Each structure stands twice: as structure tokens, then as C-alpha cells.
Tab-separated table of C-alpha atoms in Angstrom:
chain	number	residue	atom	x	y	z
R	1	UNK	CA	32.426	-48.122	-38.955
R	2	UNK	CA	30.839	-50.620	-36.887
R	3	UNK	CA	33.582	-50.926	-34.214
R	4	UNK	CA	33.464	-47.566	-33.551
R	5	UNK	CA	30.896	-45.712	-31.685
R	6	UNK	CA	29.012	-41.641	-29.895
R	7	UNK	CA	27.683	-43.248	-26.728
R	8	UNK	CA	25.306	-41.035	-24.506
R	9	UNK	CA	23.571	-41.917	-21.336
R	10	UNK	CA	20.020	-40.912	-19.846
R	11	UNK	CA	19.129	-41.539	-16.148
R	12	UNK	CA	15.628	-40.516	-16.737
R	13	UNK	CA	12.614	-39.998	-18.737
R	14	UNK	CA	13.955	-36.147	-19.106
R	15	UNK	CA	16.917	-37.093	-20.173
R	16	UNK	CA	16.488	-39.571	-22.881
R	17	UNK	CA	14.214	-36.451	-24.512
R	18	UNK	CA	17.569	-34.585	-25.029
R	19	UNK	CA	19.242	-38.027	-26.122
R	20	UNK	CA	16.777	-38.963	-28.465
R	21	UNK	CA	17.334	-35.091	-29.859
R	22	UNK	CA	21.379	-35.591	-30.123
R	23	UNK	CA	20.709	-38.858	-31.772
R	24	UNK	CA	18.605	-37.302	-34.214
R	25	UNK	CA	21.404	-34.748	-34.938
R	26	UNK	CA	23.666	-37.196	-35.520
R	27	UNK	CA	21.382	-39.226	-37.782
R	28	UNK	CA	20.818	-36.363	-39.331
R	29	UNK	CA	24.137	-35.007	-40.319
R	30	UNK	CA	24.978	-38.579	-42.144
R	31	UNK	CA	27.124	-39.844	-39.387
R	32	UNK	CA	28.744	-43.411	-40.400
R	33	UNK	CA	28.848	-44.495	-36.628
R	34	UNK	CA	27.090	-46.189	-34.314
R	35	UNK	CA	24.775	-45.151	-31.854
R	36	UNK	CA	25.202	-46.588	-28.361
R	37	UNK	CA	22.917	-45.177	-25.416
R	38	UNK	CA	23.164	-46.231	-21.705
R	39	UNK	CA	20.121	-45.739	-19.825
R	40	UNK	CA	18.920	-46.612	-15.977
R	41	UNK	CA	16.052	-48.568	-15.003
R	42	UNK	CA	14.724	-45.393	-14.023
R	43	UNK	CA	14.178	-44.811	-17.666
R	44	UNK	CA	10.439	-46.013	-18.446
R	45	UNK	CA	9.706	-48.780	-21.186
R	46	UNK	CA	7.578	-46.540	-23.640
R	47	UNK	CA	10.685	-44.551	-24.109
R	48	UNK	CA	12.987	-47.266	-24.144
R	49	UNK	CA	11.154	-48.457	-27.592
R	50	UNK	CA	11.400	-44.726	-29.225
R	51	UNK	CA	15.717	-45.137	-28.232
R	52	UNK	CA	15.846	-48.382	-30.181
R	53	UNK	CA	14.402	-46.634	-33.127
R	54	UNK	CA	17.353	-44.330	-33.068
R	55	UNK	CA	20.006	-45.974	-31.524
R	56	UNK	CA	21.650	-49.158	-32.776
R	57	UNK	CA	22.425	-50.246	-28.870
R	58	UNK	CA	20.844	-49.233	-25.951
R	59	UNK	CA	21.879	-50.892	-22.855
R	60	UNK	CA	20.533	-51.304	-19.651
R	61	UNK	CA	23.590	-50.224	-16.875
R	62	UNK	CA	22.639	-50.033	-12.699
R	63	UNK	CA	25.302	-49.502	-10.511
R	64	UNK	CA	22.627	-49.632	-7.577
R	65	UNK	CA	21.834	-53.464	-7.903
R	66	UNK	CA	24.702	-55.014	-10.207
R	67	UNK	CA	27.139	-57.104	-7.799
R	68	UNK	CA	30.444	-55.923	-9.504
R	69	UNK	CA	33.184	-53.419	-8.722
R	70	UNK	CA	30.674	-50.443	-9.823
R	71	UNK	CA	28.602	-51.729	-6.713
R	72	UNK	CA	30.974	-51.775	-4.455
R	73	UNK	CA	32.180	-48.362	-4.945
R	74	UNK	CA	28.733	-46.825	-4.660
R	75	UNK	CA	28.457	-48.464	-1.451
R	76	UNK	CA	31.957	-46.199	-0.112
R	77	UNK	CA	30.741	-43.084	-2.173
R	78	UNK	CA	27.250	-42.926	-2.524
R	79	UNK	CA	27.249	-39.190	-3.732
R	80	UNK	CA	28.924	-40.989	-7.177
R	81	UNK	CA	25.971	-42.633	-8.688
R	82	UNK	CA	25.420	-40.646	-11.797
R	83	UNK	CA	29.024	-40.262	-12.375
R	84	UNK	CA	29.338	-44.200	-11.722
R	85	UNK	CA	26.848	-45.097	-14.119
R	86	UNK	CA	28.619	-42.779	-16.493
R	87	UNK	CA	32.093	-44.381	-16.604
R	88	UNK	CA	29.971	-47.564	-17.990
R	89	UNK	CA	30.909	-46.165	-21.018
R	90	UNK	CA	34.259	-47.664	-20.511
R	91	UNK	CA	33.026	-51.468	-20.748
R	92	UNK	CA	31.731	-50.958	-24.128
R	93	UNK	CA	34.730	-52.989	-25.394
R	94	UNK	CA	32.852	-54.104	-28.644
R	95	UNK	CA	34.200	-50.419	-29.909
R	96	UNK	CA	38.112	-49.673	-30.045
R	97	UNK	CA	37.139	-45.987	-30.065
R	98	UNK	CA	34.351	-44.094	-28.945
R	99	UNK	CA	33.185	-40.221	-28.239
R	100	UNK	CA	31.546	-39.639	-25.102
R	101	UNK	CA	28.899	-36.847	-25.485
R	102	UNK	CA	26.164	-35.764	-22.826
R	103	UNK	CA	22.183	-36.376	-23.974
R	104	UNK	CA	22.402	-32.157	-23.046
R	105	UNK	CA	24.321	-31.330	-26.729
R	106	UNK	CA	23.209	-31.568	-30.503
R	107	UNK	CA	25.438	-31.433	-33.332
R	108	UNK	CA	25.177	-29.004	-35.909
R	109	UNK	CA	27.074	-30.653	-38.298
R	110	UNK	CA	29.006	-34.107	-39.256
R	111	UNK	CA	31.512	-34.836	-36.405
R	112	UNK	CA	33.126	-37.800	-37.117
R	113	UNK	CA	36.252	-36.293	-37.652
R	114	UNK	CA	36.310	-36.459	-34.030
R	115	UNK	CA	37.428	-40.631	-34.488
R	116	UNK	CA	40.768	-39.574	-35.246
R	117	UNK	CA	41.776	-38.012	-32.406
R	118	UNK	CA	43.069	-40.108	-29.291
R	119	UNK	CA	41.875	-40.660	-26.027
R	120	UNK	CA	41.380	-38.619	-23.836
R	121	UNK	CA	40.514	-35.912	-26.034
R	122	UNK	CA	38.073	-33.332	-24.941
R	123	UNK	CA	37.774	-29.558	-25.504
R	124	UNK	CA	38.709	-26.975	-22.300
R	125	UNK	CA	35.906	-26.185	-20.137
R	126	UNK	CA	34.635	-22.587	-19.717
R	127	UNK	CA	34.951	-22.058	-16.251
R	128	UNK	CA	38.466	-23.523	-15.584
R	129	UNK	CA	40.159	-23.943	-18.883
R	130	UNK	CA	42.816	-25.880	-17.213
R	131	UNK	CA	40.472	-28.553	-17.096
R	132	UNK	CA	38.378	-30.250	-20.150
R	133	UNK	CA	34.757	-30.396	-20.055
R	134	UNK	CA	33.509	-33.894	-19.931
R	135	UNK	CA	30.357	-33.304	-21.780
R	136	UNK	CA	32.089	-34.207	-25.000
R	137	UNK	CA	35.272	-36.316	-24.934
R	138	UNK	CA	36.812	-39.126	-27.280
R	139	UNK	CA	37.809	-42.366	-25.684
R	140	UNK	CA	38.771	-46.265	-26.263
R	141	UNK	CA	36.908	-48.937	-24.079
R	142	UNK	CA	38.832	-50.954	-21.769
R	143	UNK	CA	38.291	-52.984	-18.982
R	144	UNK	CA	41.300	-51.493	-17.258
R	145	UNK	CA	40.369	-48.274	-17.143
R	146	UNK	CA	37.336	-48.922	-16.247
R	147	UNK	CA	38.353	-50.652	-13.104
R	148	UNK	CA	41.078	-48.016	-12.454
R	149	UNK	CA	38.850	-45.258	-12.811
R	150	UNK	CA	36.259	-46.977	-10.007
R	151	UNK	CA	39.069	-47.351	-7.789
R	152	UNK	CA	39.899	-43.730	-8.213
R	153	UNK	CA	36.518	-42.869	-7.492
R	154	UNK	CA	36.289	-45.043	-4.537
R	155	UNK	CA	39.448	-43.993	-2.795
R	156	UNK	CA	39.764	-40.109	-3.573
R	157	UNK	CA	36.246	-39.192	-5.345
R	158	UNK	CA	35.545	-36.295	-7.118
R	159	UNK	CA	36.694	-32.872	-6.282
R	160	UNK	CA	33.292	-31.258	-8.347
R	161	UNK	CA	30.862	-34.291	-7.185
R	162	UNK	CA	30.528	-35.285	-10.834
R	163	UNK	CA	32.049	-37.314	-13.289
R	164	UNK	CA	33.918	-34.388	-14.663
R	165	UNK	CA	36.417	-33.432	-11.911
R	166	UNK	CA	37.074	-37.340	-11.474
R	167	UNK	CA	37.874	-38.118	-15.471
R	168	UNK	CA	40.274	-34.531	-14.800
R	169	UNK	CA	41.916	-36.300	-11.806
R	170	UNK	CA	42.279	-39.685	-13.811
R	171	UNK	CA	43.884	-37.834	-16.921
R	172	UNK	CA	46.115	-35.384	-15.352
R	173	UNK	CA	47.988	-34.201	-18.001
R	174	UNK	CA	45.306	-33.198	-20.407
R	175	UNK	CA	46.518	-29.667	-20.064
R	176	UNK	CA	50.415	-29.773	-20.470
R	177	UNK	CA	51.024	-33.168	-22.117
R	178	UNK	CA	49.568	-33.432	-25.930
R	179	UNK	CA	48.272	-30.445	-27.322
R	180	UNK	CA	46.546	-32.721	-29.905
R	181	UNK	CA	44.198	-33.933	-27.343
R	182	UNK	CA	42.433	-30.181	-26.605
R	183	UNK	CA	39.589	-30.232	-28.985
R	184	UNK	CA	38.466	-27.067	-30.853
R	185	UNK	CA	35.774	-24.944	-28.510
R	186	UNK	CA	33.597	-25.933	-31.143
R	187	UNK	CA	33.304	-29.236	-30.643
R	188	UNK	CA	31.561	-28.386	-27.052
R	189	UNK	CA	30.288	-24.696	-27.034
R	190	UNK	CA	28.467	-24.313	-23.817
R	191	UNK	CA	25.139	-22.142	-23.780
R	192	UNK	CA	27.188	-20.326	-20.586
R	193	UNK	CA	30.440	-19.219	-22.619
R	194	UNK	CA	28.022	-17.425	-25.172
R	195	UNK	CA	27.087	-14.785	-22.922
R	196	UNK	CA	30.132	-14.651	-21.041
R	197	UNK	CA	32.206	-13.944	-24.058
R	198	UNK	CA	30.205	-12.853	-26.530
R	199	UNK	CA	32.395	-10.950	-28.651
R	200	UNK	CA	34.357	-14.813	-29.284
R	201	UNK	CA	31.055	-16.062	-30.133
R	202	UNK	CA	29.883	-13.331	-32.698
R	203	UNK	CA	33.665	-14.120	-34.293
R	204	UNK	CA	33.824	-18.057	-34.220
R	205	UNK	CA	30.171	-18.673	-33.443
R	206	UNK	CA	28.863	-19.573	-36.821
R	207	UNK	CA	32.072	-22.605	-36.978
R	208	UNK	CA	30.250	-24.328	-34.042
R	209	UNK	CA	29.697	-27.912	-34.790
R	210	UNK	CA	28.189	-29.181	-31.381
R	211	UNK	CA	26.449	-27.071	-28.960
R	212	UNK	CA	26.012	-27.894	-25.223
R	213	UNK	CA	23.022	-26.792	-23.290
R	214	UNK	CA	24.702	-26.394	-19.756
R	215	UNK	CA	23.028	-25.399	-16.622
R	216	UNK	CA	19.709	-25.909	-15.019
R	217	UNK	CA	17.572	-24.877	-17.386
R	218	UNK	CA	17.802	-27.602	-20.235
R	219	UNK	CA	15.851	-27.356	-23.729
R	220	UNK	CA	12.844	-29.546	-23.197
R	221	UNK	CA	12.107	-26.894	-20.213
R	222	UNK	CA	11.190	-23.962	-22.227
R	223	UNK	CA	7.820	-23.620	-23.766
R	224	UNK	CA	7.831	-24.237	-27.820
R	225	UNK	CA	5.440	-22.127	-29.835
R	226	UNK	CA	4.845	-24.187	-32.663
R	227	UNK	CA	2.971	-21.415	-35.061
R	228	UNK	CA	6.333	-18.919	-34.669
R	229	UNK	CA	8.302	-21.966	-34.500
R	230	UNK	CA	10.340	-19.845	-31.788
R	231	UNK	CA	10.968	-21.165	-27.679
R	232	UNK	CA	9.368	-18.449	-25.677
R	233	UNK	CA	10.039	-16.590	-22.677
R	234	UNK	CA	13.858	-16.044	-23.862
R	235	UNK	CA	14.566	-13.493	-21.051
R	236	UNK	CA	16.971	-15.760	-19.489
R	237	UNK	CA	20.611	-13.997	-20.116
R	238	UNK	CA	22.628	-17.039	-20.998
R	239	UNK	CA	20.412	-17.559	-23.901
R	240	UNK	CA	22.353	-14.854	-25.877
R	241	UNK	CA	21.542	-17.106	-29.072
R	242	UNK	CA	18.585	-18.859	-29.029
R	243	UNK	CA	18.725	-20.042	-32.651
R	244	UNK	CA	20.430	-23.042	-30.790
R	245	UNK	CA	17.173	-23.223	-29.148
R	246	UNK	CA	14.954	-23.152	-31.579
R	247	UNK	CA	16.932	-25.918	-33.846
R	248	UNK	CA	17.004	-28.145	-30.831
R	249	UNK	CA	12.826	-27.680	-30.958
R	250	UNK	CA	12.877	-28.016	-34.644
R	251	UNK	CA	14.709	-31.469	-34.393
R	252	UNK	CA	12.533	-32.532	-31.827
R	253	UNK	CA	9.458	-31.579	-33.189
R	254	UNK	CA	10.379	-32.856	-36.724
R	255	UNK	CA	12.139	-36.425	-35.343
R	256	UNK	CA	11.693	-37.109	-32.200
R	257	UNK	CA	7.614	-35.948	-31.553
R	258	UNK	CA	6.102	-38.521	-33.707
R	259	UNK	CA	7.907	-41.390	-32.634
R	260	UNK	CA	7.261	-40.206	-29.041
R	261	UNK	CA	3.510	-40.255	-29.962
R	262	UNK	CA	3.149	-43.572	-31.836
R	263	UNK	CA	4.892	-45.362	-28.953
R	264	UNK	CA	2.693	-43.859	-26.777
R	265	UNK	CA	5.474	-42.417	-24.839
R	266	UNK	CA	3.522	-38.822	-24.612
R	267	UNK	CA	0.357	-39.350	-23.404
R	268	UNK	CA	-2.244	-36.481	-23.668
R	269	UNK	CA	-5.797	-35.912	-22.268
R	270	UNK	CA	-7.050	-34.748	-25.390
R	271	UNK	CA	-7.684	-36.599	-28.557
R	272	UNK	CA	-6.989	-36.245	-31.842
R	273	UNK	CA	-4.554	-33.581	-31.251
R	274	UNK	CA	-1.651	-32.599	-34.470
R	275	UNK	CA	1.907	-33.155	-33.464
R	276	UNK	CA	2.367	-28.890	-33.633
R	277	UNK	CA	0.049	-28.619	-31.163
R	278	UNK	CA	1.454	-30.942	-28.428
R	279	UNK	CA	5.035	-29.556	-28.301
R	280	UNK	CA	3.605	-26.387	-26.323
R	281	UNK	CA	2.806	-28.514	-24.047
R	282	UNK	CA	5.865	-30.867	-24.115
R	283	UNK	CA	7.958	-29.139	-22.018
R	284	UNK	CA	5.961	-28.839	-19.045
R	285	UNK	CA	4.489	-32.282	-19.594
R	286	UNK	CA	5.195	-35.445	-17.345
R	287	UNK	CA	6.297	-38.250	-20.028
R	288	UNK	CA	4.174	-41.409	-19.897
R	289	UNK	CA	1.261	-39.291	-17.845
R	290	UNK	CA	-1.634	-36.928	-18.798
R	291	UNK	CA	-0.469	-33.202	-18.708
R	292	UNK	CA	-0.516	-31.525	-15.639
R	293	UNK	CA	-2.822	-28.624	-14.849
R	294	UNK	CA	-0.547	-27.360	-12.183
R	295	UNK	CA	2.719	-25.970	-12.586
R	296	UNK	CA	5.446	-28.069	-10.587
R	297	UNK	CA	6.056	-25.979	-7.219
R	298	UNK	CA	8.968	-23.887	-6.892
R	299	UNK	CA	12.073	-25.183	-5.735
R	300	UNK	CA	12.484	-23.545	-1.837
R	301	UNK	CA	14.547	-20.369	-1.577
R	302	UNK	CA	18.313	-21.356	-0.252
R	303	UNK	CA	19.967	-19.844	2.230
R	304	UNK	CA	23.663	-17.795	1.202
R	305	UNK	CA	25.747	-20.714	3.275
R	306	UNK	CA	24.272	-22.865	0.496
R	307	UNK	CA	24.915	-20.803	-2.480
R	308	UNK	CA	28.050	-19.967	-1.194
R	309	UNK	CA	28.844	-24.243	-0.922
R	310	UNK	CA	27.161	-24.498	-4.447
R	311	UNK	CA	29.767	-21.956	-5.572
R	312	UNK	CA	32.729	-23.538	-4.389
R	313	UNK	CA	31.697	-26.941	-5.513
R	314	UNK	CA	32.000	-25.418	-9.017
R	315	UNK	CA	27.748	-25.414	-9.340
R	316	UNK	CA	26.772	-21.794	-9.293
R	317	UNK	CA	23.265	-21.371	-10.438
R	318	UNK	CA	24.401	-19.647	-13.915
R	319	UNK	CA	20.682	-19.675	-15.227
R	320	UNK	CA	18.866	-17.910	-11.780
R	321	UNK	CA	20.432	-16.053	-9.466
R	322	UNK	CA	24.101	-16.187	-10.493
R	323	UNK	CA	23.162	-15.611	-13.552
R	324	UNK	CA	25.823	-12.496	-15.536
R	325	UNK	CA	23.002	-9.935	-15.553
R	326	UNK	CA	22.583	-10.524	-11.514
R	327	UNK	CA	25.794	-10.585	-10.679
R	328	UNK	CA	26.782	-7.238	-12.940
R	329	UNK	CA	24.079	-5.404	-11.252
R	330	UNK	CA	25.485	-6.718	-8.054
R	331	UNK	CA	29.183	-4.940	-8.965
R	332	UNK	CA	27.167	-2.103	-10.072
R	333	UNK	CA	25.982	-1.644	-6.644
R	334	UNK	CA	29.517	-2.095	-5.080
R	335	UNK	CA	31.157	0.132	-8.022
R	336	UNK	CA	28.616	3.221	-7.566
């Protein structure tokens, strides 16, 4: 239907990689809706060309430089830009109904279904079910809310930081009010809630119809081995299934690659070089540069005050150090 709409956003070059993989999804699974993308200047004009290719919109949004409302709340909160540029998604009000999902998910299946529920429909996040996870979330454009959600943000914040634990404030009663508005787990199954409840996953798993990459460590990170067609390196615990994985490659190999490499968005040193062999190399590679020789440093080593802040600002590293096998060998310690 063309008033009706899956909006994503991408703030970077990174980003629009894991859009232009949930687009492809989408596309893919015969979806009879538009695709709307917002993206920041920050988002570089090689790649802009390969998001017009799969998406019917994609519009420039910058809360930094715009003179309106969004402008003048970044100036009170500055720690609110992402989530800012986020609730753009509001002012789409071409669409009477919309779903909301982050460039971090991929659909395995048709989801369109999701148009008939109401806003603000979203499924219940894994870490505080009270509260839905904003990576996937239906929704109808409106000015108003729009401008009452930037005066929310403005005046209170967010209690997370992000855009999630503001849209929780704004719509209260998502966990007592209309049960019709909690969306299936398996419109949003997080990467994290595999390993943390596997036994739920081995049950329902295989009913999953979008999948959610959550956490640091995001798809196009891994290393892609093109001749096993298999991500490698899948030591990391919250990777419990990484068929997920390896379709999100697959899509991105098969879809997204070529388009990346006609536009000249991926730029390699050597010449001549087949699409299989790049994606090894995609990963690690800076988009719209040559591929680096040398790894990107490590991030510095932070001090327990700061984890312990991280922790109760709901951002515990889930895919490093707080990761479940860490943490279990931790209460082993304590136990024995």
C-alpha cells in the first residue's frame, strides 16, 4: 500500500550496510510496502545511491543544523542526538501507519501482518520485559507526537540514554493497558535472549520472523568465509545460532555486494577481484576507502566504576566481558 510504510534509519556508513541488508529482506520476502530510510549527512554519497536502489524514500534528517524544535532540544540535551534523529520517523506524515525497525534486524519472512496492529505496538524487551524493545515497533506519523515526544525529551530525557527508555516513558501503559499492542517475541528476537534462554529458543526458535542483532558486535563485524559460506570465529557465546549469521552474510553477499561494488561504494586495492572474494574482507573494511592493512586498535581497558555505570544505564557489554559464559564462571568462583 503506498500510504503505508517499514522506515529504518542509518547514522553512518556502518549502518546503512545493515539497512541495506533489512531492506533486502524485506524485498525479498514480497513485502507490498514501502521502503522509507532516514539517514545523516554523516552517511557518504556512494552509499546514498546503493539506498535509493532499495528503498523507495530515503531522506536526508539532521537534528544538528535544522532550525526547528528537533534543534532546539539537542541544544538542552545533547546526549539525545541519535535518539533525536530517530523520532524523525514521526514526521513521515505521507504514511498513516508505519513499523519502525532498527537497520540491526532482518526478516526471515513476510511481516506485513504487522500493519494491522496499532500504535504503539512493539514486542517486550529481554532484559526488562516490562518495557518493549524499540528496535521493532508499529506506529502512525503525526506531527503531534512528534512535537510531544521532543518536549519529553527535552524536559525529562531518557532514563537508558537512548531512544528506547524515552518512547517507554512517552507510552506508559504499553504493559498494562492493551494486550493487543505486545507483539509476538518473534517479531524482535534479540541475538542476547538466544543464549540466555535457550531452551525457549530450541522450542519457538524456528517461528522467528525477524531477528535482531543486539549488542556491540553487529553482523558486518565478523569475518565472512565465502568458500564455507559460514562467518568465522563464532566463539562469541551469544551467538548460540549463527545460522542467523550466516543468512544475514548470504543476503548481503547475494543483494547488497554487487550494488555496493558497481556504485563504487567498496573500494578495493586490488583489481579485478570476484564479489566472493571481497566479502572476507568486508567486514574489516573502511567503506568508500582502500582496505586497511592494520587492524583498528583496541578499544582501552575500562575501569569497574565504568562498567559498573554501563551496567546501571542498562548497557552491559553482553558480547565481551559481561558476556553469560564470563559472568557464570564468575558465580562459579563465588559458588565453589
Amino acid at each position: 500500500m503506498a500510504d503505508q510504510s517499514f522506515v529504518t534509519l542509518a547514522t553512518n556508513d556502518s549502518y546503512v550496510k545493515g539497512a541495506l541488508v533489512l531492506g533486502s529482506s524485506l524485498r525479498n520476502h514480497r513485502t507490498s510496502k514501502r521502503l522509507t530510510i532516514l539517514i545523516t549527512p554523516h552517511v557518504s554519497d556512494p552509499m546514498r545511491k546503493v539506498l535509493e536502489k532499495i528503498f523507495d524514500e530515503v531522506k536526508l534528517v539532521n537534528v544538528l543544523d535544522s532550525g526547528d524544535a528537533a534543534h532546539l532540544a539537542l541544544l538542552k540535551r545533547p546526549e539525545l542526538g541519535v535518539t533525536l534523529t530517530k523520532l524523525h520517523c514521526w514526521e513521515l506524515t505521507q504514511y498513516s501507519k508505519c513499523v519502525f525497525m532498527d537497520a540491526d534486524t532482518m526478516v526471515l519472512s513476510n511481516v506485513d501482518e504487522l500493519f494491522e496492529r496499532e500504535e504503539l505496538s512493539a514486542a517486550p524487551d529481554p532484559g526488562w520485559p516490562d518495557c518493549f524493545n524499540s528496535g521493532v515497533f508499529v506506529y502512525r506519523p503525526s506531527i503531534e507526537t512528534f512535537n510531544q515526544l521532543l518536549q519529553l525529551a527535552t524536559e525529562k530525557g531518557s532514563f537508558d540514554g537512548g531512544d528506547q527508555g524515552l518512547l517507554n516513558t512517552f507510552f506508559s501503559n504499553w504493559a498494562t493497558t492493551d494486550i493487543s499492542k505486545h507483539l509476538p517475541f518473534i517479531y524482535n528476537l534479540s541475538s542476547i535472549s538466544i543464549y540466555s534462554y535457550l531452551p525457549a529458543f530450541k522450542v519457538f526458535g524456528t517461528d522467528a520472523k525477524v531477528v535482531h542483532f543486539l549488542g556491540r558486535m553487529k553482523p558486518w563485524n565478523y569475518s565472512y568465509d565465502s568458500k564455507t559460506k559460514s562467518v568465522k570465529d563464532t566463539q562469541d557465546p551469544t551467538m548460540a545460532h549463527p545460522e542467523f549469521l550466516n543468512m544475514w552474510w548470504n543476503t548481503f553477499v547475494t543483494n547488497v555486494l554487487p550494488l555496493l561494488q558497481q556504485h563504487g561504494a567498496i573500494k578495493d586495492t586490488a583489481t579485478g577481484v570476484k564479489a566472493e572474494e571481497v566479502t572476507e574482507a568486508v567486514s574489516h573494511m573502511s567503506i568508500s576507502s582502500p582496505a586497511q592493512s592494520n587492524p583498528p586498535p583496541s578499544p582501552p581497558p575500562m575501569s569497574s566504576e565504568e562498567r559498573k555505570e554501563r551496567w546501571e544505564q542498562g548497557q552491559a557489554d553482553y558480547m565481551g566481558l559481561d558476556s553469560f559464559d564470563n559472568i557464570k564462571k564468575k558465580l562459579d568462583t563465588y559458588l565453589q
